[in-house]
Coordinates of C-alpha atoms in Angstrom, one line a residue:
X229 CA 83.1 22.2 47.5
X230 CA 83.7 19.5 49.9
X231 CA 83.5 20.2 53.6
X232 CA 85.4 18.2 56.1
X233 CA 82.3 17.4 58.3
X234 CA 80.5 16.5 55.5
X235 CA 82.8 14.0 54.6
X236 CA 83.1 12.1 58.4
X237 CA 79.4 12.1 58.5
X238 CA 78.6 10.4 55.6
X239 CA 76.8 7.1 55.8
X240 CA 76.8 4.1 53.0
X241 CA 73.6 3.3 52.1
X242 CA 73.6 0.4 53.5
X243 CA 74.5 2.0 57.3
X244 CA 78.5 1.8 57.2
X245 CA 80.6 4.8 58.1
X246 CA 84.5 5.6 58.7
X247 CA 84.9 7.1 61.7
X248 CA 88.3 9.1 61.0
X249 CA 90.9 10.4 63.9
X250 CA 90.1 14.4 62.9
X251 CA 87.0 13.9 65.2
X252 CA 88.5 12.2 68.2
X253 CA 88.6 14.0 71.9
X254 CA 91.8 11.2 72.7
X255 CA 93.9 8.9 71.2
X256 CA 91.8 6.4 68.8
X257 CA 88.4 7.6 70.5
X258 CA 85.5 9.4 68.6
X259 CA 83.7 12.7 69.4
X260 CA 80.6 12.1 71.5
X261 CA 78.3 15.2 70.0
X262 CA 80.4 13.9 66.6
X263 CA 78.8 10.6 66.9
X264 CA 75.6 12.0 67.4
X265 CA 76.0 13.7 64.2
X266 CA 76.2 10.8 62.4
X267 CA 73.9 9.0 63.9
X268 CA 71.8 12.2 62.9
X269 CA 72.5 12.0 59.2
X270 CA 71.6 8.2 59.2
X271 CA 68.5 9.4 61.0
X272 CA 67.3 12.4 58.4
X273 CA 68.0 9.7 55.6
X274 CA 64.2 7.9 57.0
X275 CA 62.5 10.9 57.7
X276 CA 60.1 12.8 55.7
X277 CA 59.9 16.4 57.2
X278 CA 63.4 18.1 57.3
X279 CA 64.1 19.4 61.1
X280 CA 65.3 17.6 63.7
X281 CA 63.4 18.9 66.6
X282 CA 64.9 16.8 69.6
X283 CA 67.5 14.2 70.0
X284 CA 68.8 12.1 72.9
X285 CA 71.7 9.4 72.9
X286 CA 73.1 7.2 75.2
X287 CA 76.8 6.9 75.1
X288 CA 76.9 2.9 76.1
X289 CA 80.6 2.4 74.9
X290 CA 83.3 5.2 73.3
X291 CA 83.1 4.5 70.1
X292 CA 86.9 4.1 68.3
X293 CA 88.4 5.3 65.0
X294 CA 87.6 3.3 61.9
X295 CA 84.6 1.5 60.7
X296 CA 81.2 1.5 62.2
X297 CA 77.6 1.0 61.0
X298 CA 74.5 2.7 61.9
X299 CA 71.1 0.7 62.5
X300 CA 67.6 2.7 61.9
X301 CA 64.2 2.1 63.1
X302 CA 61.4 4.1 62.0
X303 CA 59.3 3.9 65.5
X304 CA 56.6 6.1 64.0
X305 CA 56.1 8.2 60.5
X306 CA 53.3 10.9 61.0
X307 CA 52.2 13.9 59.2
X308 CA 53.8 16.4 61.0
X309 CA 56.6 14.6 63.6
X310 CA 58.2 11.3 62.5
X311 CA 60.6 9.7 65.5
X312 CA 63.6 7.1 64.5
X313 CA 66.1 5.5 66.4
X314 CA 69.7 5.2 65.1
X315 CA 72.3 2.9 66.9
X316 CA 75.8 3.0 66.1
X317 CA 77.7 -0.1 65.9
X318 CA 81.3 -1.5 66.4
X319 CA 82.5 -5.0 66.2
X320 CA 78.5 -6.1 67.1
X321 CA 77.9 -4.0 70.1
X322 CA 75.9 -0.6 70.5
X323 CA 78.5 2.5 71.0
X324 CA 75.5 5.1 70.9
X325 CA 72.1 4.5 70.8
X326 CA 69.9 7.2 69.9
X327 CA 66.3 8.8 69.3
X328 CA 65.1 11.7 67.1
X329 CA 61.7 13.3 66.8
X330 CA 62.1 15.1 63.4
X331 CA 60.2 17.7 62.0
X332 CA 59.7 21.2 60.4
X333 CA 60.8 24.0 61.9
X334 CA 60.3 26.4 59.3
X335 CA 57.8 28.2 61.2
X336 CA 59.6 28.3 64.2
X337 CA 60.5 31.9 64.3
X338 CA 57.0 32.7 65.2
X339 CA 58.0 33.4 68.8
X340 CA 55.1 33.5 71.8
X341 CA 57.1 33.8 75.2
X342 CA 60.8 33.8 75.4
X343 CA 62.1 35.0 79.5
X344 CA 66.1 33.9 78.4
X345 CA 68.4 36.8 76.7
X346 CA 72.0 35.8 74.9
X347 CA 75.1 35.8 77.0
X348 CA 76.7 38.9 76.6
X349 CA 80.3 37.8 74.9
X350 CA 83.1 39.8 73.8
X351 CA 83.3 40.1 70.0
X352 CA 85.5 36.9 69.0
X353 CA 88.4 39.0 68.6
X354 CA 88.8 40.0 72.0
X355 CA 88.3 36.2 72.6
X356 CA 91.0 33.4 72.9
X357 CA 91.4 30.9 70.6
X358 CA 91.8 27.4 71.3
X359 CA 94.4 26.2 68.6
X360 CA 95.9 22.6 69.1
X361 CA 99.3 24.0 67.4
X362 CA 99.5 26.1 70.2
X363 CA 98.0 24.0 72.8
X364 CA 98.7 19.8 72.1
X365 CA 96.7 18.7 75.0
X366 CA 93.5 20.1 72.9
X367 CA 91.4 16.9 71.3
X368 CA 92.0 16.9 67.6
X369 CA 88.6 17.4 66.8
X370 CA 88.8 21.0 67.7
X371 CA 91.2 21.2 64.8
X372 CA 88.2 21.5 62.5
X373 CA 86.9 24.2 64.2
X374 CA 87.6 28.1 65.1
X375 CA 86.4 28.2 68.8
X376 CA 87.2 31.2 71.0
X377 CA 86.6 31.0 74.5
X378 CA 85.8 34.4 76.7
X379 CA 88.7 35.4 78.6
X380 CA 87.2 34.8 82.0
X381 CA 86.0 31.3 80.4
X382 CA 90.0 30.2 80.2
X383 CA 91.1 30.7 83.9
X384 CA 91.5 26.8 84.7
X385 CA 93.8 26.1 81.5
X386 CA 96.3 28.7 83.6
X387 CA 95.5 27.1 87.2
X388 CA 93.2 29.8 87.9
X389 CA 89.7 28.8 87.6
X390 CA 87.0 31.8 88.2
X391 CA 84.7 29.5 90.7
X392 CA 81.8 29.5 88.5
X393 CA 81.1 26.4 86.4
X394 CA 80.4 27.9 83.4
X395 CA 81.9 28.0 80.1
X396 CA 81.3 30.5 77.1
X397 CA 82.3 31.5 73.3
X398 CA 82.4 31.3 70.1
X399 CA 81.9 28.3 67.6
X400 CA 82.5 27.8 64.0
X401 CA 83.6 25.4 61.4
X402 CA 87.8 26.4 60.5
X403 CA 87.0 25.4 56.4
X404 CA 83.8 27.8 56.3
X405 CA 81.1 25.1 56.3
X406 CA 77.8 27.0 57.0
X407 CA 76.3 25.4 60.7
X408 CA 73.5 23.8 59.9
X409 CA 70.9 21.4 62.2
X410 CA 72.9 18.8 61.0
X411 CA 76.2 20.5 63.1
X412 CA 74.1 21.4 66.4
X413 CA 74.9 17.7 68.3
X414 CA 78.8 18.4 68.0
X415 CA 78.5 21.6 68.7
X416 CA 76.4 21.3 71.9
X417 CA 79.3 19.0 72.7
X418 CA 82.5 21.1 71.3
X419 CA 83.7 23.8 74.3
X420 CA 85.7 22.2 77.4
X421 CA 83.5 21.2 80.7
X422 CA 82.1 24.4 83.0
X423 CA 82.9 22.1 86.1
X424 CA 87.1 22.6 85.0
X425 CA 86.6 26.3 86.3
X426 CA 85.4 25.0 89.5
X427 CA 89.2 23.5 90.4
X428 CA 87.8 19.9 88.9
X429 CA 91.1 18.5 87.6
X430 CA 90.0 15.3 85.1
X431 CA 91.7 14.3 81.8
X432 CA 87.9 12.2 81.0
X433 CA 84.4 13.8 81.7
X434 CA 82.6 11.2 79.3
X435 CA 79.2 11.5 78.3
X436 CA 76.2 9.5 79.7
X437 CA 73.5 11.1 78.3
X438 CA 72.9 14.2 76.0
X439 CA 69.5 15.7 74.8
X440 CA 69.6 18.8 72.2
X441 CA 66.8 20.2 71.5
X442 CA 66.8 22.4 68.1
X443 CA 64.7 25.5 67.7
X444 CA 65.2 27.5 64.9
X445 CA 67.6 26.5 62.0
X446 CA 71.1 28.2 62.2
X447 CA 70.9 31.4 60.1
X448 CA 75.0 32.4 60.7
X449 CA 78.3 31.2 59.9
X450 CA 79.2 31.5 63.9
X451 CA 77.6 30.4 67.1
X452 CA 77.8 31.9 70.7
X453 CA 77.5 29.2 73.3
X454 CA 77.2 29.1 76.9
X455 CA 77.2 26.4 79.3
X456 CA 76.6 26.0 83.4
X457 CA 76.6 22.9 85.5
X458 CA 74.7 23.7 88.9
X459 CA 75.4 20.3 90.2
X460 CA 78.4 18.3 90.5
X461 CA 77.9 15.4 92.8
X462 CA 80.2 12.6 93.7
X463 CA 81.4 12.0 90.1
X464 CA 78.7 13.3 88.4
X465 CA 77.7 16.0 86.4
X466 CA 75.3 18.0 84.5
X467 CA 75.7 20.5 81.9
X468 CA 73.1 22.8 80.5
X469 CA 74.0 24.5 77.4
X470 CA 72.3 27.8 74.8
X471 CA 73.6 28.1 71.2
X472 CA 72.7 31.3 69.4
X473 CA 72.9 33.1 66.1
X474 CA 75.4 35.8 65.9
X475 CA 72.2 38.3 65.5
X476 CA 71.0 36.7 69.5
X477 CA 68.0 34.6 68.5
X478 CA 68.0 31.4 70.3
X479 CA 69.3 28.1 67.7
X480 CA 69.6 25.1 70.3
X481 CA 69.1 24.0 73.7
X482 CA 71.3 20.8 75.8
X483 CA 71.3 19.4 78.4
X484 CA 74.0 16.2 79.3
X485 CA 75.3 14.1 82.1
X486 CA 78.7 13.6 82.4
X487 CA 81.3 11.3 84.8
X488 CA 84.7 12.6 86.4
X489 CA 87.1 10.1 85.2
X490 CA 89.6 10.8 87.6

């Protein structure tokens, strides 16, 4: 079976990709935590161990609907961690550059210390699904997905934001596509900003910078996710983010700066 993701992700060996409008977040532009996804499969393609363990990018121009290539650079191949870059390129420019230490997590449930506990979210029932037949001013890309937002999470879509910047749910792919380490960029980058329930009103927050750090590999067919900024400043932003198992073990960790584009 063919899954949708699967199919926008997929590079050419020789780098090129299609970057189709079912992952944009506005008209003709691409996905940030999508493009990060691709850059990712490009990435995994050089490695030899099969975890990503952290990745960064740089978001140095939005990168647009249609063709693109990706650039890789093994900067070093060891035994146990191996770290490539992967830039993303349109029309000769860098749209995301990023880095990934990769690795093998298979091990990584072997836990020592862990102080941080799941949100506590309804069941995604008693959640509120953001569907973009419903709601038009949802970015396409959330088409592909079936995310439910908490109740108290959905305030500012009504003009009544709760005064917290935070932001929590449920995630999963709409056609059933199990979540894999693969998925974990878009979806540290899939659920509207926490700073829109502090009465910020902005039809842009684009990426500058996101990190996601990957923990264990996904073991369910739906994520919980919870985000906080604790500082917005001038026009910027930061956005610190937990994805979880359905069972509460602890998947991924992000953390991203953003800028109110007013």
């Amino acid at each position: 079976m063919s899954f949708e993701f699967d199919d926008a992700t997929a590079v050419a060996a020789d780098g090129s990709v299609a970057l189709p409008d079912r992952w944009t977040m506005g008209p003709g532009f691409a996905h940030g935590g999508y493009l990060m996804s691709v850059a990712l499969a490009a990435a995994m393609e050089d490695a030899s161990h099969p975890d990503p363990v952290t990745m960064s990018a740089h978001f140095v121009r939005p990168g647009k609907v249609g063709p693109a290539e990706v650039e890789t650079t093994v900067i070093k191949a060891g035994r146990s961690l191996s770290t490539i870059r992967a830039d993303l390129h349109q029309d000769d420019e860098v749209c995301v550059a990023t880095h990934t230490t990769i690795g093998d997590l298979s091990a990584a449930s072997d836990i020592g210390h862990q102080s941080m506990e799941p949100p506590k979210l309804p069941t995604p029932d008693r959640c509120i699904a953001a569907d973009p037949a419903k709601f038009p001013s949802i970015p396409r890309m959330v088409g592909n997905l079936d995310l439910r937002l908490t109740p108290e999470s959905t305030g500012w879509a009504s003009g009544h934001p709760h005064g917290r910047a935070t932001m929590e749910g449920w995630v999963s792919f709409r056609d059933g596509r199990p979540i894999d380490t693969l998925s974990l960029p878009m979806f540290a980058d899939a659920l509207p900003q926490p700073v829109l329930n502090v009465g910020v009103v902005a039809l842009w927050t684009p990426t500058i910078e996101l990190t996601v750090h990957v923990r264990r590999r996904p073991t369910t067919q739906r994520l919980g996710v919870s985000f906080r900024t604790q500082l917005l400043a001038g026009t910027y932003f930061e956005s610190s983010g937990t994805l979880w198992n359905d069972d509460g073990t602890l998947v991924a960790m992000s953390r991203q700066i953003q800028l109110i584009n007013r």
